[in-house]
Amino acid sequence: MLLKNIGQNRNDVREQRLAGSRVDELPLAEAPPCVSERATFMSPRTIPYERTHPFVSKNRAFASFEPTPQPMPPSSARRVAAN
């Protein structure tokens, strides 16, 4: 079973190249999609993460919103808003 975000955004070639690397040491652009799916919740290290407002691409009023750094502390996961 694949989560939608992981299935749509995975890059097997990149992940093979980075196999064995620590996620907390990767540039954000190289982080696998599992980071945004809270797969790192048991990590003993701070995981870099950046959030983009979900309306940025849907509404021009939000077009100026910049991505926001939101590092995840050790043993934590990002909160997902309820629908």
Coordinates of N, CA and C in Angstrom, one line a residue:
M1 N 0.8 -1.2 0.0 CA 0.0 0.0 0.0 C 0.9 1.2 0.0
L2 N 0.6 2.2 -0.9 CA 1.3 3.5 -0.9 C 0.4 4.6 -0.5
L3 N 0.9 5.5 0.3 CA 0.1 6.7 0.6 C 0.1 7.5 -0.7
K4 N -0.9 8.3 -0.9 CA -1.1 9.0 -2.1 C 0.2 9.9 -2.4
N5 N 0.5 10.7 -1.4 CA 1.7 11.6 -1.5 C 3.0 10.9 -1.8
I6 N 3.2 9.8 -1.2 CA 4.4 9.0 -1.5 C 4.3 8.4 -2.9
G7 N 3.2 7.8 -3.2 CA 3.1 7.2 -4.6 C 3.3 8.2 -5.7
Q8 N 2.7 9.4 -5.5 CA 2.8 10.4 -6.6 C 4.2 11.1 -6.6
N9 N 4.9 11.2 -5.5 CA 6.1 12.0 -5.4 C 7.4 11.2 -5.2
R10 N 7.3 9.9 -5.2 CA 8.5 9.2 -5.0 C 9.4 9.2 -6.2
N11 N 10.7 9.1 -6.0 CA 11.7 9.1 -7.1 C 12.7 8.0 -6.7
D12 N 12.4 6.8 -7.3 CA 13.2 5.6 -6.9 C 14.7 5.8 -7.3
V13 N 15.0 6.4 -8.4 CA 16.4 6.6 -8.8 C 17.1 7.5 -7.8
R14 N 16.5 8.6 -7.3 CA 17.1 9.5 -6.3 C 17.2 8.7 -5.0
E15 N 16.2 8.0 -4.6 CA 16.3 7.3 -3.3 C 17.3 6.2 -3.3
Q16 N 17.5 5.5 -4.5 CA 18.6 4.5 -4.6 C 20.0 5.2 -4.4
R17 N 20.1 6.4 -5.0 CA 21.4 7.2 -4.9 C 21.6 7.6 -3.5
L18 N 20.6 8.0 -2.8 CA 20.8 8.5 -1.4 C 20.6 7.4 -0.3
A19 N 20.4 6.2 -0.7 CA 20.3 5.1 0.3 C 21.4 5.1 1.3
G20 N 21.1 5.0 2.5 CA 22.1 5.0 3.6 C 22.3 6.4 4.1
S21 N 21.9 7.4 3.5 CA 22.1 8.8 4.0 C 21.1 9.1 5.1
R22 N 21.5 10.0 6.0 CA 20.6 10.4 7.1 C 19.7 11.5 6.5
V23 N 18.4 11.4 6.8 CA 17.4 12.3 6.3 C 17.7 13.7 6.8
D24 N 18.1 13.8 8.1 CA 18.4 15.1 8.7 C 19.6 15.8 8.1
E25 N 20.4 15.1 7.3 CA 21.5 15.7 6.6 C 21.3 16.0 5.2
L26 N 20.1 15.7 4.6 CA 19.8 15.9 3.2 C 19.3 17.3 3.0
P27 N 19.6 17.9 1.9 CA 18.9 19.2 1.5 C 17.4 18.9 1.4
L28 N 16.6 19.9 1.8 CA 15.1 19.7 1.7 C 14.7 19.2 0.3
A29 N 15.3 19.6 -0.7 CA 14.9 19.2 -2.1 C 15.2 17.7 -2.3
E30 N 16.1 17.1 -1.5 CA 16.4 15.7 -1.7 C 15.6 14.8 -0.7
A31 N 14.9 15.4 0.2 CA 14.2 14.6 1.2 C 13.1 13.7 0.5
P32 N 13.0 12.5 1.0 CA 12.0 11.6 0.4 C 10.6 12.1 0.8
P33 N 9.5 11.7 0.0 CA 8.2 12.2 0.4 C 7.7 11.6 1.7
C34 N 8.3 10.6 2.2 CA 7.8 10.0 3.5 C 8.0 11.0 4.7
V35 N 8.9 12.0 4.5 CA 9.1 13.0 5.5 C 7.8 13.8 5.7
S36 N 7.2 14.2 4.6 CA 5.9 14.9 4.8 C 4.7 14.0 5.3
E37 N 4.9 12.7 5.3 CA 3.9 11.8 5.7 C 4.2 11.4 7.2
R38 N 5.0 12.1 7.9 CA 5.3 11.8 9.3 C 6.0 10.5 9.5
A39 N 6.8 10.0 8.6 CA 7.5 8.7 8.7 C 8.7 8.9 9.7
T40 N 9.1 10.1 10.0 CA 10.3 10.3 10.8 C 9.9 10.5 12.3
F41 N 8.7 10.2 12.7 CA 8.3 10.6 14.1 C 9.1 9.9 15.2
M42 N 9.9 8.9 14.9 CA 10.7 8.3 16.0 C 12.2 8.7 15.8
S43 N 12.5 9.6 15.0 CA 13.9 10.0 14.8 C 14.4 10.7 16.0
P44 N 15.6 10.4 16.4 CA 16.2 11.0 17.6 C 16.8 12.4 17.2
R45 N 16.7 12.8 15.9 CA 17.3 14.0 15.4 C 16.2 15.0 14.9
T46 N 16.5 16.2 14.9 CA 15.6 17.2 14.3 C 15.6 17.0 12.8
I47 N 14.5 17.0 12.2 CA 14.3 16.8 10.7 C 13.9 18.1 10.1
P48 N 14.7 18.6 9.1 CA 14.3 19.8 8.5 C 13.1 19.6 7.6
Y49 N 12.2 20.5 7.6 CA 11.0 20.4 6.9 C 10.5 21.8 6.5
E50 N 9.8 22.0 5.4 CA 9.3 23.3 5.0 C 7.8 23.1 4.6
R51 N 7.0 24.0 5.0 CA 5.6 23.9 4.7 C 5.2 25.0 3.7
T52 N 4.3 24.6 2.8 CA 3.8 25.6 1.8 C 2.3 25.7 2.1
H53 N 1.8 26.9 2.2 CA 0.3 27.0 2.4 C -0.5 26.3 1.3
P54 N -1.5 25.5 1.6 CA -2.2 24.8 0.6 C -2.9 25.6 -0.5
F55 N -3.2 26.9 -0.1 CA -4.0 27.7 -1.1 C -3.1 28.5 -2.0
V56 N -1.7 28.4 -1.9 CA -0.8 29.2 -2.7 C -1.1 28.9 -4.2
S57 N -1.3 27.7 -4.6 CA -1.6 27.4 -6.0 C -3.1 27.4 -6.4
K58 N -3.9 27.7 -5.4 CA -5.4 27.6 -5.7 C -6.0 29.0 -5.7
N59 N -5.4 30.0 -5.0 CA -6.0 31.3 -4.9 C -5.0 32.4 -5.0
R60 N -5.2 33.3 -5.9 CA -4.2 34.4 -6.1 C -3.9 35.2 -4.8
A61 N -4.9 35.3 -3.9 CA -4.8 36.1 -2.7 C -3.6 35.5 -1.8
F62 N -3.3 34.3 -2.0 CA -2.3 33.6 -1.2 C -0.9 33.5 -2.0
A63 N -0.9 34.0 -3.2 CA 0.3 33.8 -4.0 C 1.6 34.3 -3.4
S64 N 1.5 35.3 -2.6 CA 2.7 35.9 -2.0 C 3.2 35.1 -0.7
F65 N 2.5 34.1 -0.3 CA 2.9 33.4 0.9 C 4.1 32.5 0.5
E66 N 5.2 32.7 1.3 CA 6.4 31.9 1.0 C 6.4 30.6 1.8
P67 N 7.2 29.6 1.3 CA 7.3 28.4 2.1 C 7.9 28.8 3.5
T68 N 7.5 28.1 4.5 CA 7.9 28.4 5.9 C 8.7 27.2 6.5
P69 N 9.9 27.5 6.9 CA 10.7 26.4 7.6 C 9.9 25.9 8.9
Q70 N 9.8 24.7 9.1 CA 9.2 24.1 10.3 C 9.9 22.8 10.7
P71 N 11.1 23.0 11.2 CA 11.9 21.8 11.6 C 11.1 20.9 12.6
M72 N 11.1 19.6 12.5 CA 10.4 18.7 13.4 C 11.4 18.3 14.5
P73 N 11.1 18.6 15.7 CA 12.0 18.2 16.8 C 12.1 16.7 16.9
P74 N 13.1 16.2 17.6 CA 13.3 14.7 17.8 C 12.0 14.1 18.3
S75 N 11.6 12.9 17.8 CA 10.5 12.1 18.3 C 9.2 12.9 18.1
S76 N 9.0 13.6 17.0 CA 7.8 14.4 16.8 C 7.3 14.2 15.3
A77 N 6.1 14.6 15.1 CA 5.6 14.6 13.7 C 4.8 15.9 13.5
R78 N 4.7 16.3 12.3 CA 4.0 17.5 12.0 C 2.5 17.2 12.2
R79 N 1.8 18.2 12.5 CA 0.4 18.1 12.7 C -0.3 18.3 11.4
V80 N -1.3 17.5 11.2 CA -2.1 17.6 10.0 C -3.5 18.1 10.3
A81 N -3.9 19.2 9.6 CA -5.2 19.8 9.9 C -6.3 18.9 9.5
A82 N -7.4 18.9 10.3 CA -8.5 18.1 10.0 C -9.3 18.7 8.8
N83 N -9.9 17.9 8.0 CA -10.6 18.4 6.8 C -11.9 19.0 7.2

